[in-house]
Tab-separated table of C-alpha atoms in Angstrom:
chain	number	residue	atom	x	y	z
A	1	UNK	CA	109.717	98.666	54.203
A	2	UNK	CA	110.306	96.671	57.360
A	3	UNK	CA	110.108	98.464	60.697
A	4	UNK	CA	113.288	98.281	62.803
A	5	UNK	CA	112.573	96.813	66.230
A	6	UNK	CA	114.672	95.760	69.173
A	7	UNK	CA	113.722	92.531	70.957
A	8	UNK	CA	115.111	91.834	74.407
A	9	UNK	CA	116.072	88.626	76.051
A	10	UNK	CA	115.856	89.706	79.674
A	11	UNK	CA	117.459	86.737	81.436
A	12	UNK	CA	117.506	86.524	85.219
A	13	UNK	CA	120.080	84.764	87.391
A	14	UNK	CA	118.324	81.409	86.780
A	15	UNK	CA	118.332	81.849	82.967
A	16	UNK	CA	114.594	82.552	82.906
A	17	UNK	CA	113.391	84.892	80.189
A	18	UNK	CA	110.701	87.486	80.776
A	19	UNK	CA	107.829	87.250	78.287
A	20	UNK	CA	104.716	89.332	77.771
A	21	UNK	CA	101.339	87.593	77.550
A	22	UNK	CA	99.061	89.306	75.030
A	23	UNK	CA	95.764	88.869	73.225
A	24	UNK	CA	95.094	89.872	69.632
A	25	UNK	CA	92.064	92.191	69.812
A	26	UNK	CA	90.838	91.090	66.379
A	27	UNK	CA	90.904	87.277	66.648
A	28	UNK	CA	91.367	86.869	70.444
A	29	UNK	CA	94.427	84.604	69.942
A	30	UNK	CA	96.801	84.680	72.904
A	31	UNK	CA	100.581	84.498	72.718
A	32	UNK	CA	103.798	85.118	74.640
A	33	UNK	CA	106.626	87.267	73.278
A	34	UNK	CA	109.732	89.104	74.535
A	35	UNK	CA	109.892	92.713	75.647
A	36	UNK	CA	110.762	95.147	72.889
A	37	UNK	CA	109.453	97.479	70.248
A	38	UNK	CA	110.196	99.975	67.554
A	39	UNK	CA	113.448	101.878	67.346
A	40	UNK	CA	112.865	105.611	66.929
A	41	UNK	CA	114.813	107.633	64.329
A	42	UNK	CA	118.313	108.510	65.587
A	43	UNK	CA	117.882	106.120	68.560
A	44	UNK	CA	120.514	103.442	69.231
A	45	UNK	CA	119.456	99.853	69.880
A	46	UNK	CA	120.578	100.198	73.503
A	47	UNK	CA	118.595	103.421	73.978
A	48	UNK	CA	115.511	101.794	72.435
A	49	UNK	CA	116.017	98.753	74.672
A	50	UNK	CA	116.205	100.941	77.778
A	51	UNK	CA	113.092	102.901	76.780
A	52	UNK	CA	111.038	99.835	75.846
A	53	UNK	CA	112.054	97.961	78.996
A	54	UNK	CA	111.062	100.879	81.189
A	55	UNK	CA	107.766	101.477	79.373
A	56	UNK	CA	106.727	97.816	79.341
A	57	UNK	CA	108.155	96.536	82.646
A	58	UNK	CA	109.129	99.539	84.778
A	59	UNK	CA	112.748	98.356	84.984
A	60	UNK	CA	115.272	101.185	85.082
A	61	UNK	CA	119.051	100.944	84.712
A	62	UNK	CA	119.053	98.206	82.090
A	63	UNK	CA	122.545	96.731	81.698
A	64	UNK	CA	124.150	97.076	78.289
A	65	UNK	CA	122.904	94.410	75.928
A	66	UNK	CA	124.849	91.921	73.857
A	67	UNK	CA	123.668	91.426	70.269
A	68	UNK	CA	122.698	87.749	69.847
A	69	UNK	CA	120.421	87.444	66.838
A	70	UNK	CA	118.861	89.186	63.847
A	71	UNK	CA	115.594	88.213	62.215
A	72	UNK	CA	113.360	89.501	59.438
A	73	UNK	CA	109.782	88.573	60.156
A	74	UNK	CA	106.257	89.203	58.916
A	75	UNK	CA	103.330	88.658	61.267
A	76	UNK	CA	99.634	89.422	61.578
A	77	UNK	CA	98.209	91.240	64.586
A	78	UNK	CA	94.905	93.050	64.973
A	79	UNK	CA	94.055	92.316	61.348
A	80	UNK	CA	97.208	93.973	60.032
A	81	UNK	CA	100.271	92.488	58.370
A	82	UNK	CA	103.467	93.867	59.879
A	83	UNK	CA	106.992	93.523	58.455
A	84	UNK	CA	109.819	93.910	60.958
A	85	UNK	CA	113.583	93.695	61.053
A	86	UNK	CA	114.426	92.531	64.574
A	87	UNK	CA	117.718	93.082	66.359
A	88	UNK	CA	117.882	90.867	69.461
A	89	UNK	CA	119.835	91.914	72.545
A	90	UNK	CA	120.623	89.811	75.614
A	91	UNK	CA	120.430	91.627	78.945
A	92	UNK	CA	121.317	89.860	82.203
A	93	UNK	CA	119.088	91.288	84.926
A	94	UNK	CA	118.174	90.506	88.510
A	95	UNK	CA	114.776	88.860	88.827
A	96	UNK	CA	112.051	91.485	89.293
A	97	UNK	CA	108.290	91.823	89.169
A	98	UNK	CA	107.274	93.767	86.065
A	99	UNK	CA	105.105	96.825	86.660
A	100	UNK	CA	104.525	98.673	83.372
A	101	UNK	CA	105.398	102.348	83.559
A	102	UNK	CA	104.196	103.833	80.276
A	103	UNK	CA	102.056	101.526	78.184
A	104	UNK	CA	100.230	103.004	75.253
A	105	UNK	CA	96.440	102.841	75.339
A	106	UNK	CA	96.667	100.084	72.717
A	107	UNK	CA	99.147	98.082	74.840
A	108	UNK	CA	96.898	98.324	77.895
A	109	UNK	CA	94.143	96.591	75.924
A	110	UNK	CA	96.363	93.813	74.516
A	111	UNK	CA	98.836	92.974	77.313
A	112	UNK	CA	97.459	90.439	79.785
A	113	UNK	CA	100.515	89.979	82.002
A	114	UNK	CA	104.075	88.740	82.323
A	115	UNK	CA	105.875	85.530	83.204
A	116	UNK	CA	109.459	84.381	83.660
A	117	UNK	CA	110.051	81.178	81.647
A	118	UNK	CA	112.852	78.603	81.548
A	119	UNK	CA	113.851	77.089	78.208
A	120	UNK	CA	112.423	73.664	79.220
A	121	UNK	CA	109.101	75.304	80.180
A	122	UNK	CA	108.968	77.020	76.790
A	123	UNK	CA	109.744	73.759	75.014
A	124	UNK	CA	106.998	71.911	76.910
A	125	UNK	CA	104.236	74.504	76.703
A	126	UNK	CA	101.292	74.173	74.350
A	127	UNK	CA	100.779	77.941	74.469
A	128	UNK	CA	101.876	80.063	71.503
A	129	UNK	CA	105.339	81.575	71.954
A	130	UNK	CA	107.046	83.924	69.514
A	131	UNK	CA	109.426	83.232	68.042
A	132	UNK	CA	108.896	79.450	68.077
A	133	UNK	CA	112.663	78.832	68.242
A	134	UNK	CA	113.015	80.926	71.412
A	135	UNK	CA	113.758	77.921	73.699
A	136	UNK	CA	116.676	76.899	71.463
A	137	UNK	CA	118.037	80.447	71.406
A	138	UNK	CA	117.890	80.693	75.201
A	139	UNK	CA	119.529	77.276	75.627
A	140	UNK	CA	122.361	78.245	73.267
A	141	UNK	CA	122.915	81.515	75.150
A	142	UNK	CA	122.775	79.851	78.583
A	143	UNK	CA	125.583	77.411	77.798
A	144	UNK	CA	127.971	80.189	76.730
């Protein structure tokens, strides 16, 4: 059964999205992906978004998100195959410097850092970004 996760498009005033830079401990592959994580039982998407944002970036007082996308996805990380059902929320935030507040021990060994990206930067990069269609999603949202 797929794990329910919330993925967050934290967009600043210049339509840059905050991504996490991580390394797979098993194969050493590096990638960039949005803030987010598992939704706990009886937790709303917004509550999970607030918790995950605080834990991973230190940001408190996350504005209410707008649902923008749903995706079922299977990926490999640390030698494991993981099935997820992702609910994507857009949150407009003021630009900030992420300072993780409550990373798990596992996250502290896999997360390398953070970066704010524009859609054109994501389109042009040769680095691995998940999901690959993220620049198109951000562009579509930005023109709304």
